[in-house]
């Protein structure tokens, strides 16, 4: 394929200075994907080091880790990394250095799953309120109990402590996962948060948990360590988190000094992050590629904090057009890097990857409605890369689901045995 435009006009190659003075070497970022490459007692492994070394070698500017949990009692999946003390500092340092030694920034995505954890994995799940999943998902996810005030304060402290350990290990920053239906998102959403105390009852009170998490992280890492957030533009559920509430949250975060905001959307119950709610797509959306670009334009009119948009980007030209619009500062890619780990090298030369992201389905309607394969199928590809092999872009969705189901069941059993 011929180069679509000269490298010197490729905006992806431009550096980005964050509000705290940190500089990213270019405008291309790897968004978070679940790796589940930890041990079943939640310690990071060499596979994570090797995976991120491979991606960093592609020339990408910024990478976010997959879900790193702040509490071993609250896992999102078997094989999650948990950072709650300094026990794993040696391997964490290797993980960070695998990227930073090659000039890439690597931020740890910190998360608490809340209710969004498969049945049987944890001793019990909590959330802002005891709101069940919709009926067709009840076989996979249990109804959580409402978190107590003491538990909320403990979780806030844990976010801060985990961030401080990440800084000590040499990571380039941290990102709060405030999207996709996990605990921070649950507190923000009136669909999930029915509290009437200081943590709910109004948009301002629903934001209080997030703002307390951010304040605690900032307190423990200081003003010069980058802190970002992944936030839903909306959660696309009736009675849920709206664009208006998202905008108000972004303005408050910007005023508080957040360094980077990644815009996404959806939850397991309404998975807009993989484009499944974008069908049929408007012609303008298809042409502009990014799912959440229109919302980013509205945000840009309100704040100057650097913005990252992830989801839908397909071509170098589409990425450059989005950057030229001024609506965003960083282009986020994720699934493409699971099927083509060297894609950034091509994109930074103005070329498109030879691979194309495709919908992954099983033919099992409840599974496909949840968008589960947008996690499970791609996780399998990441494992292949981490083991020194190559992804299989044409792997069957159904076959991947059945194998993942067996692995998840075995992982849940092993995780529970190790806690016993």
Short mmCIF file of C-alpha atoms in Angstrom, two decimals:
data_model
loop_
_atom_site.label_atom_id
_atom_site.label_comp_id
_atom_site.label_asym_id
_atom_site.label_seq_id
_atom_site.Cartn_x
_atom_site.Cartn_y
_atom_site.Cartn_z
CA UNK A 1 0.00 0.00 0.00
CA UNK A 2 1.32 3.45 -0.86
CA UNK A 3 1.93 5.92 1.92
CA UNK A 4 -1.21 8.03 2.28
CA UNK A 5 0.68 11.16 3.33
CA UNK A 6 4.28 12.12 4.16
CA UNK A 7 5.50 11.39 7.70
CA UNK A 8 6.20 15.05 8.38
CA UNK A 9 2.51 15.87 7.96
CA UNK A 10 1.38 12.89 10.03
CA UNK A 11 -0.02 14.41 13.22
CA UNK A 12 0.33 11.08 15.00
CA UNK A 13 4.08 11.82 15.18
CA UNK A 14 3.65 15.08 17.10
CA UNK A 15 4.65 15.16 20.76
CA UNK A 16 2.14 15.98 23.48
CA UNK A 17 2.96 17.91 26.64
CA UNK A 18 0.67 17.11 29.57
CA UNK A 19 -0.44 19.82 32.04
CA UNK A 20 2.18 18.69 34.59
CA UNK A 21 5.00 18.99 32.04
CA UNK A 22 5.40 15.31 31.14
CA UNK A 23 5.89 14.76 27.41
CA UNK A 24 4.56 11.87 25.32
CA UNK A 25 6.65 11.07 22.24
CA UNK A 26 3.66 10.92 19.90
CA UNK A 27 -0.15 11.06 19.74
CA UNK A 28 -0.83 7.32 19.43
CA UNK A 29 -1.94 5.47 22.55
CA UNK A 30 -2.79 1.87 23.37
CA UNK A 31 -6.00 1.80 25.35
CA UNK A 32 -6.54 -0.74 28.09
CA UNK A 33 -7.31 -4.38 27.28
CA UNK A 34 -7.75 -7.14 29.82
CA UNK A 35 -4.70 -9.43 29.72
CA UNK A 36 -5.45 -11.87 32.62
CA UNK A 37 -1.78 -12.86 32.52
CA UNK A 38 -1.24 -12.78 36.29
CA UNK A 39 -1.00 -15.87 38.47
CA UNK A 40 -4.22 -17.13 39.99
CA UNK A 41 -3.16 -15.52 43.25
CA UNK A 42 -2.87 -12.24 41.32
CA UNK A 43 0.84 -11.60 40.98
CA UNK A 44 2.22 -10.13 37.71
CA UNK A 45 4.29 -12.41 35.49
CA UNK A 46 7.03 -12.22 32.86
CA UNK A 47 4.37 -12.60 30.19
CA UNK A 48 3.22 -9.05 30.94
CA UNK A 49 6.80 -7.81 30.67
CA UNK A 50 7.24 -9.50 27.29
CA UNK A 51 3.87 -8.35 25.95
CA UNK A 52 4.49 -4.69 26.72
CA UNK A 53 8.07 -4.86 25.48
CA UNK A 54 6.72 -6.03 22.12
CA UNK A 55 4.20 -3.19 21.95
CA UNK A 56 6.71 -0.55 23.08
CA UNK A 57 9.06 -1.61 20.27
CA UNK A 58 6.37 -0.58 17.76
CA UNK A 59 7.01 3.10 18.54
CA UNK A 60 3.72 3.82 20.29
CA UNK A 61 3.74 6.85 22.60
CA UNK A 62 1.53 5.83 25.52
CA UNK A 63 0.16 2.53 26.78
CA UNK A 64 -2.36 1.72 29.48
CA UNK A 65 -2.22 -1.63 31.24
CA UNK A 66 -5.29 -3.79 31.49
CA UNK A 67 -7.37 -3.82 34.66
CA UNK A 68 -5.13 -3.78 37.72
CA UNK A 69 -7.22 -4.34 40.81
CA UNK A 70 -6.68 -2.61 44.14
CA UNK A 71 -8.08 -5.39 46.35
CA UNK A 72 -7.59 -9.17 46.13
CA UNK A 73 -11.08 -9.61 47.53
CA UNK A 74 -12.55 -7.80 44.52
CA UNK A 75 -11.41 -9.31 41.23
CA UNK A 76 -12.96 -8.71 37.84
CA UNK A 77 -11.58 -11.91 36.29
CA UNK A 78 -9.28 -14.79 37.19
CA UNK A 79 -5.72 -13.78 36.42
CA UNK A 80 -6.09 -10.08 37.24
CA UNK A 81 -3.01 -8.32 38.59
CA UNK A 82 -3.61 -6.89 42.07
CA UNK A 83 -1.45 -4.13 43.53
CA UNK A 84 -2.21 -3.60 47.20
CA UNK A 85 1.27 -3.79 48.76
CA UNK A 86 4.96 -3.75 47.77
CA UNK A 87 5.38 -7.51 47.52
CA UNK A 88 5.68 -7.48 43.73
CA UNK A 89 7.93 -4.43 43.30
CA UNK A 90 10.73 -6.32 41.45
CA UNK A 91 8.47 -7.67 38.68
CA UNK A 92 6.47 -4.43 38.58
CA UNK A 93 9.72 -2.56 37.92
CA UNK A 94 10.53 -4.94 35.07
CA UNK A 95 7.06 -4.40 33.61
CA UNK A 96 7.42 -0.62 33.73
CA UNK A 97 10.96 -0.70 32.34
CA UNK A 98 9.94 -2.90 29.41
CA UNK A 99 8.11 0.14 28.04
CA UNK A 100 9.95 3.14 29.44
CA UNK A 101 13.39 1.87 28.40
CA UNK A 102 12.16 2.07 24.80
CA UNK A 103 10.73 5.58 25.13
CA UNK A 104 7.07 4.66 25.62
CA UNK A 105 5.03 5.82 28.60
CA UNK A 106 3.18 3.10 30.53
CA UNK A 107 0.32 4.00 32.84
CA UNK A 108 -1.38 1.52 35.16
CA UNK A 109 -5.16 1.37 34.91
CA UNK A 110 -6.46 1.03 38.48
CA UNK A 111 -9.87 -0.51 38.96
CA UNK A 112 -12.40 -2.00 41.34
CA UNK A 113 -15.07 -4.14 39.62
CA UNK A 114 -17.88 -3.55 42.07
CA UNK A 115 -20.79 -5.73 40.93
CA UNK A 116 -19.25 -6.44 37.53
CA UNK A 117 -17.50 -9.69 38.46
CA UNK A 118 -18.55 -13.21 37.47
CA UNK A 119 -20.43 -15.36 39.93
CA UNK A 120 -18.28 -17.36 42.28
CA UNK A 121 -15.01 -15.51 41.72
CA UNK A 122 -15.21 -13.35 44.84
CA UNK A 123 -16.66 -14.22 48.23
CA UNK A 124 -19.19 -11.49 47.52
CA UNK A 125 -19.56 -8.36 45.43
CA UNK A 126 -20.48 -4.85 46.52
CA UNK A 127 -21.66 -1.78 44.69
CA UNK A 128 -23.06 1.67 45.32
CA UNK A 129 -26.47 0.02 45.74
CA UNK A 130 -27.89 -3.50 45.65
CA UNK A 131 -29.13 -3.30 42.05
CA UNK A 132 -29.20 -6.59 40.11
CA UNK A 133 -28.15 -7.09 36.52
CA UNK A 134 -30.87 -7.51 33.94
CA UNK A 135 -32.59 -10.90 33.95
CA UNK A 136 -30.69 -12.53 31.08
CA UNK A 137 -27.36 -11.73 32.81
CA UNK A 138 -28.32 -13.01 36.27
CA UNK A 139 -26.83 -16.41 35.47
CA UNK A 140 -23.41 -14.80 35.10
CA UNK A 141 -23.45 -11.98 37.69
CA UNK A 142 -24.88 -11.96 41.20
CA UNK A 143 -26.80 -9.13 42.82
CA UNK A 144 -24.31 -7.09 44.87
CA UNK A 145 -24.81 -5.77 48.36
CA UNK A 146 -24.66 -2.05 49.11
CA UNK A 147 -21.23 -0.88 50.26
CA UNK A 148 -21.02 0.52 53.76
CA UNK A 149 -19.57 3.95 54.45
CA UNK A 150 -16.50 2.30 55.99
CA UNK A 151 -15.96 0.12 52.94
CA UNK A 152 -16.20 3.15 50.65
CA UNK A 153 -13.48 4.94 52.62
CA UNK A 154 -11.30 1.82 52.54
CA UNK A 155 -11.62 1.55 48.75
CA UNK A 156 -10.68 5.21 48.33
CA UNK A 157 -7.54 4.63 50.43
CA UNK A 158 -6.70 1.55 48.39
CA UNK A 159 -6.77 3.50 45.11
CA UNK A 160 -4.28 5.95 46.57
CA UNK A 161 -1.98 3.28 48.00
CA UNK A 162 -1.93 1.32 44.73
CA UNK A 163 -1.10 4.48 42.77
CA UNK A 164 1.79 5.26 45.11
CA UNK A 165 3.23 1.76 44.58
CA UNK A 166 2.93 2.22 40.80
CA UNK A 167 4.93 5.41 41.06
CA UNK A 168 7.56 3.67 43.18
CA UNK A 169 7.81 0.87 40.58
CA UNK A 170 8.64 3.33 37.81
CA UNK A 171 5.40 3.42 35.85
CA UNK A 172 4.76 6.66 33.97
CA UNK A 173 1.33 7.38 35.44
CA UNK A 174 -1.98 5.87 36.52
CA UNK A 175 -5.48 5.90 35.09
CA UNK A 176 -8.67 5.59 37.13
CA UNK A 177 -11.11 3.25 35.38
CA UNK A 178 -14.32 5.24 35.61
CA UNK A 179 -16.05 3.67 32.61
CA UNK A 180 -17.64 0.44 31.32
CA UNK A 181 -19.79 -0.31 34.34
CA UNK A 182 -17.12 -0.91 36.98
CA UNK A 183 -17.38 0.49 40.52
CA UNK A 184 -16.53 4.15 39.83
CA UNK A 185 -18.99 4.07 36.94
CA UNK A 186 -21.58 2.43 39.20
CA UNK A 187 -21.32 5.28 41.71
CA UNK A 188 -21.70 7.85 38.92
CA UNK A 189 -24.80 6.26 37.43
CA UNK A 190 -28.31 6.87 38.83
CA UNK A 191 -29.24 3.47 37.39
CA UNK A 192 -26.80 1.73 39.76
CA UNK A 193 -26.57 4.28 42.59
CA UNK A 194 -29.79 4.68 44.58
CA UNK A 195 -28.09 5.92 47.74
CA UNK A 196 -29.51 8.81 49.74
CA UNK A 197 -26.46 9.49 51.91
CA UNK A 198 -23.40 11.62 51.06
CA UNK A 199 -22.48 9.22 48.22
CA UNK A 200 -25.71 9.47 46.20
CA UNK A 201 -29.04 11.17 45.61
CA UNK A 202 -27.87 13.91 43.24
CA UNK A 203 -25.31 14.21 40.42
CA UNK A 204 -22.97 16.10 42.74
CA UNK A 205 -23.14 13.40 45.44
CA UNK A 206 -22.78 10.60 42.89
CA UNK A 207 -19.54 12.28 41.74
CA UNK A 208 -18.21 12.46 45.28
CA UNK A 209 -16.74 8.94 45.25
CA UNK A 210 -14.77 9.57 42.06
CA UNK A 211 -13.53 12.95 43.24
CA UNK A 212 -12.45 11.43 46.56
CA UNK A 213 -10.57 8.68 44.71
CA UNK A 214 -8.80 11.27 42.55
CA UNK A 215 -7.96 13.44 45.56
CA UNK A 216 -6.51 10.48 47.47
CA UNK A 217 -4.39 9.39 44.51
CA UNK A 218 -3.11 12.92 44.00
CA UNK A 219 -2.33 13.19 47.71
CA UNK A 220 -0.23 10.01 47.61
CA UNK A 221 1.61 10.55 44.29
CA UNK A 222 2.09 14.34 44.34
CA UNK A 223 1.49 17.00 41.67
CA UNK A 224 4.06 15.86 39.09
CA UNK A 225 2.97 12.24 38.58
CA UNK A 226 0.41 11.91 35.76
CA UNK A 227 -3.10 10.87 36.78
CA UNK A 228 -5.81 10.29 34.18
CA UNK A 229 -9.27 8.78 33.93
CA UNK A 230 -11.25 6.66 31.52
CA UNK A 231 -14.80 7.98 31.61
CA UNK A 232 -18.04 7.13 29.86
CA UNK A 233 -19.62 9.75 27.64
CA UNK A 234 -22.80 7.93 28.74
CA UNK A 235 -23.61 4.40 29.86
CA UNK A 236 -26.50 3.97 27.39
CA UNK A 237 -28.88 2.51 29.96
CA UNK A 238 -32.33 3.82 30.74
CA UNK A 239 -32.07 6.06 33.78
CA UNK A 240 -28.29 5.89 33.65
CA UNK A 241 -25.28 8.20 33.37
CA UNK A 242 -25.99 10.84 30.73
CA UNK A 243 -23.82 13.06 28.55
CA UNK A 244 -24.85 16.04 30.67
CA UNK A 245 -23.63 14.34 33.85
CA UNK A 246 -20.47 13.20 32.10
CA UNK A 247 -19.75 16.76 30.98
CA UNK A 248 -20.21 18.09 34.52
CA UNK A 249 -17.88 15.36 35.83
CA UNK A 250 -15.23 16.24 33.25
CA UNK A 251 -15.36 19.93 34.12
CA UNK A 252 -14.96 19.13 37.82
CA UNK A 253 -12.03 16.81 37.12
CA UNK A 254 -10.36 19.39 34.89
CA UNK A 255 -10.72 22.01 37.60
CA UNK A 256 -9.14 19.57 40.07
CA UNK A 257 -6.08 19.12 37.87
CA UNK A 258 -6.55 15.78 36.07
CA UNK A 259 -3.82 15.25 33.44
CA UNK A 260 -5.68 13.26 30.76
CA UNK A 261 -9.26 12.17 30.07
CA UNK A 262 -10.01 9.17 27.88
CA UNK A 263 -13.58 9.20 26.55
CA UNK A 264 -15.42 5.93 26.10
CA UNK A 265 -18.93 4.63 26.78
CA UNK A 266 -21.14 1.71 27.74
CA UNK A 267 -21.19 -1.17 30.23
CA UNK A 268 -21.40 -4.98 30.04
CA UNK A 269 -25.18 -4.55 29.86
CA UNK A 270 -24.92 -1.95 27.08
CA UNK A 271 -21.51 -2.41 25.43
CA UNK A 272 -21.12 0.76 23.37
CA UNK A 273 -17.33 0.67 23.76
CA UNK A 274 -17.03 -1.95 21.02
CA UNK A 275 -19.49 -0.25 18.67
CA UNK A 276 -22.35 -2.71 19.19
CA UNK A 277 -24.70 0.13 20.12
CA UNK A 278 -23.64 2.13 17.13
CA UNK A 279 -25.56 -0.03 14.66
CA UNK A 280 -26.82 1.12 12.30
CA UNK A 281 -24.19 3.82 12.27
CA UNK A 282 -24.78 7.22 10.80
CA UNK A 283 -22.87 7.89 7.58
CA UNK A 284 -21.04 10.73 9.31
CA UNK A 285 -19.91 8.41 12.13
CA UNK A 286 -18.60 5.82 9.67
CA UNK A 287 -16.70 8.50 7.76
CA UNK A 288 -15.16 9.99 10.91
CA UNK A 289 -14.46 6.51 12.33
CA UNK A 290 -14.37 7.33 16.08
CA UNK A 291 -17.49 6.38 18.06
CA UNK A 292 -17.29 9.21 20.61
CA UNK A 293 -15.83 12.05 18.55
CA UNK A 294 -18.97 14.19 18.62
CA UNK A 295 -19.00 14.14 22.40
CA UNK A 296 -15.29 14.95 22.46
CA UNK A 297 -16.01 18.08 20.40
CA UNK A 298 -18.50 19.20 23.04
CA UNK A 299 -15.98 18.52 25.78
CA UNK A 300 -13.24 20.44 23.96
CA UNK A 301 -15.48 23.51 23.98
CA UNK A 302 -15.57 23.34 27.80
CA UNK A 303 -12.08 22.27 28.90
CA UNK A 304 -8.47 22.41 27.76
CA UNK A 305 -7.28 19.22 29.50
CA UNK A 306 -5.81 16.70 27.01
CA UNK A 307 -8.45 14.35 25.60
CA UNK A 308 -8.10 10.83 24.25
CA UNK A 309 -10.79 9.07 22.24
CA UNK A 310 -10.79 5.29 21.79
CA UNK A 311 -13.07 3.15 19.66
CA UNK A 312 -13.74 2.93 15.94
CA UNK A 313 -10.51 4.25 14.46
CA UNK A 314 -9.51 2.25 11.38
CA UNK A 315 -7.08 4.26 9.25
CA UNK A 316 -4.15 6.63 9.56
CA UNK A 317 -6.14 9.23 7.64
CA UNK A 318 -9.11 8.91 9.98
CA UNK A 319 -6.82 9.36 12.96
CA UNK A 320 -5.19 12.42 11.41
CA UNK A 321 -8.55 13.93 10.53
CA UNK A 322 -9.64 13.58 14.16
CA UNK A 323 -6.45 15.22 15.39
CA UNK A 324 -6.80 18.04 12.84
CA UNK A 325 -10.30 18.75 14.14
CA UNK A 326 -8.84 19.72 17.51
CA UNK A 327 -11.45 17.65 19.36
CA UNK A 328 -8.82 15.31 20.79
CA UNK A 329 -5.12 15.17 21.54
CA UNK A 330 -4.51 11.43 21.58
CA UNK A 331 -5.82 8.64 19.35
CA UNK A 332 -6.60 5.47 21.27
CA UNK A 333 -6.37 2.02 19.68
CA UNK A 334 -6.82 -1.30 21.44
CA UNK A 335 -8.23 -4.29 19.57
CA UNK A 336 -6.08 -3.57 16.52
CA UNK A 337 -2.95 -4.10 18.64
CA UNK A 338 -4.25 -7.51 19.69
CA UNK A 339 -4.33 -8.71 16.09
CA UNK A 340 -1.41 -6.60 14.81
CA UNK A 341 1.04 -5.74 17.60
CA UNK A 342 3.24 -3.88 15.11
CA UNK A 343 0.43 -1.64 13.81
CA UNK A 344 1.81 1.56 15.43
CA UNK A 345 4.98 1.35 13.34
CA UNK A 346 2.86 1.46 10.17
CA UNK A 347 0.50 4.15 11.43
CA UNK A 348 3.36 6.41 12.45
CA UNK A 349 4.66 6.12 8.86
CA UNK A 350 1.25 7.12 7.53
CA UNK A 351 0.30 3.60 6.50
CA UNK A 352 -2.70 1.52 7.55
CA UNK A 353 -2.39 -1.82 9.27
CA UNK A 354 -2.98 -4.82 7.05
CA UNK A 355 -5.41 -6.14 9.67
CA UNK A 356 -8.99 -4.98 10.28
CA UNK A 357 -10.94 -5.27 13.51
CA UNK A 358 -14.11 -7.30 12.98
CA UNK A 359 -17.12 -8.04 15.18
CA UNK A 360 -16.56 -11.19 17.27
CA UNK A 361 -19.72 -13.21 17.76
CA UNK A 362 -20.56 -16.72 18.93
CA UNK A 363 -24.09 -17.11 17.61
CA UNK A 364 -25.28 -17.36 21.24
CA UNK A 365 -27.52 -14.31 21.59
CA UNK A 366 -27.16 -13.63 25.37
CA UNK A 367 -23.38 -13.85 25.08
CA UNK A 368 -23.24 -11.63 22.01
CA UNK A 369 -25.55 -9.05 23.61
CA UNK A 370 -23.13 -8.66 26.50
CA UNK A 371 -20.20 -8.08 24.19
CA UNK A 372 -18.22 -10.63 26.22
CA UNK A 373 -16.21 -11.75 23.21
CA UNK A 374 -14.80 -8.24 22.89
CA UNK A 375 -12.89 -9.20 26.04
CA UNK A 376 -12.47 -12.97 25.87
CA UNK A 377 -11.47 -13.35 22.21
CA UNK A 378 -8.92 -10.56 22.36
CA UNK A 379 -7.50 -11.80 25.65
CA UNK A 380 -6.61 -15.03 23.87
CA UNK A 381 -4.69 -13.08 21.24
CA UNK A 382 -2.76 -11.16 23.91
CA UNK A 383 -1.66 -14.41 25.52
CA UNK A 384 -0.26 -15.62 22.20
CA UNK A 385 1.75 -12.43 21.75
CA UNK A 386 2.98 -12.56 25.36
CA UNK A 387 4.25 -16.09 24.79
CA UNK A 388 6.31 -14.97 21.81
CA UNK A 389 3.88 -16.09 19.13
CA UNK A 390 1.50 -14.31 16.79
CA UNK A 391 -2.22 -13.61 17.10
CA UNK A 392 -4.82 -15.52 15.09
CA UNK A 393 -7.07 -12.85 13.56
CA UNK A 394 -9.43 -15.44 12.06
CA UNK A 395 -10.02 -17.52 15.18
CA UNK A 396 -13.65 -18.61 15.59
CA UNK A 397 -15.64 -16.61 18.11
CA UNK A 398 -17.59 -19.68 19.23
CA UNK A 399 -14.50 -21.80 19.66
CA UNK A 400 -12.77 -19.00 21.58
CA UNK A 401 -15.83 -18.64 23.82
CA UNK A 402 -15.98 -22.34 24.67
CA UNK A 403 -12.26 -22.47 25.46
CA UNK A 404 -12.48 -19.25 27.46
CA UNK A 405 -15.44 -20.63 29.42
CA UNK A 406 -13.36 -23.65 30.42
CA UNK A 407 -10.38 -21.47 31.30
CA UNK A 408 -12.53 -19.06 33.32
CA UNK A 409 -14.14 -21.91 35.23
CA UNK A 410 -10.75 -23.44 35.99
CA UNK A 411 -9.36 -20.01 36.89
CA UNK A 412 -12.24 -19.31 39.25
CA UNK A 413 -11.71 -22.69 40.94
CA UNK A 414 -7.95 -22.11 41.30
CA UNK A 415 -8.47 -18.58 42.61
CA UNK A 416 -10.91 -19.79 45.26
CA UNK A 417 -8.57 -22.66 46.26
CA UNK A 418 -5.66 -20.26 46.72
CA UNK A 419 -7.78 -18.10 49.02
CA UNK A 420 -8.90 -21.04 51.14
#
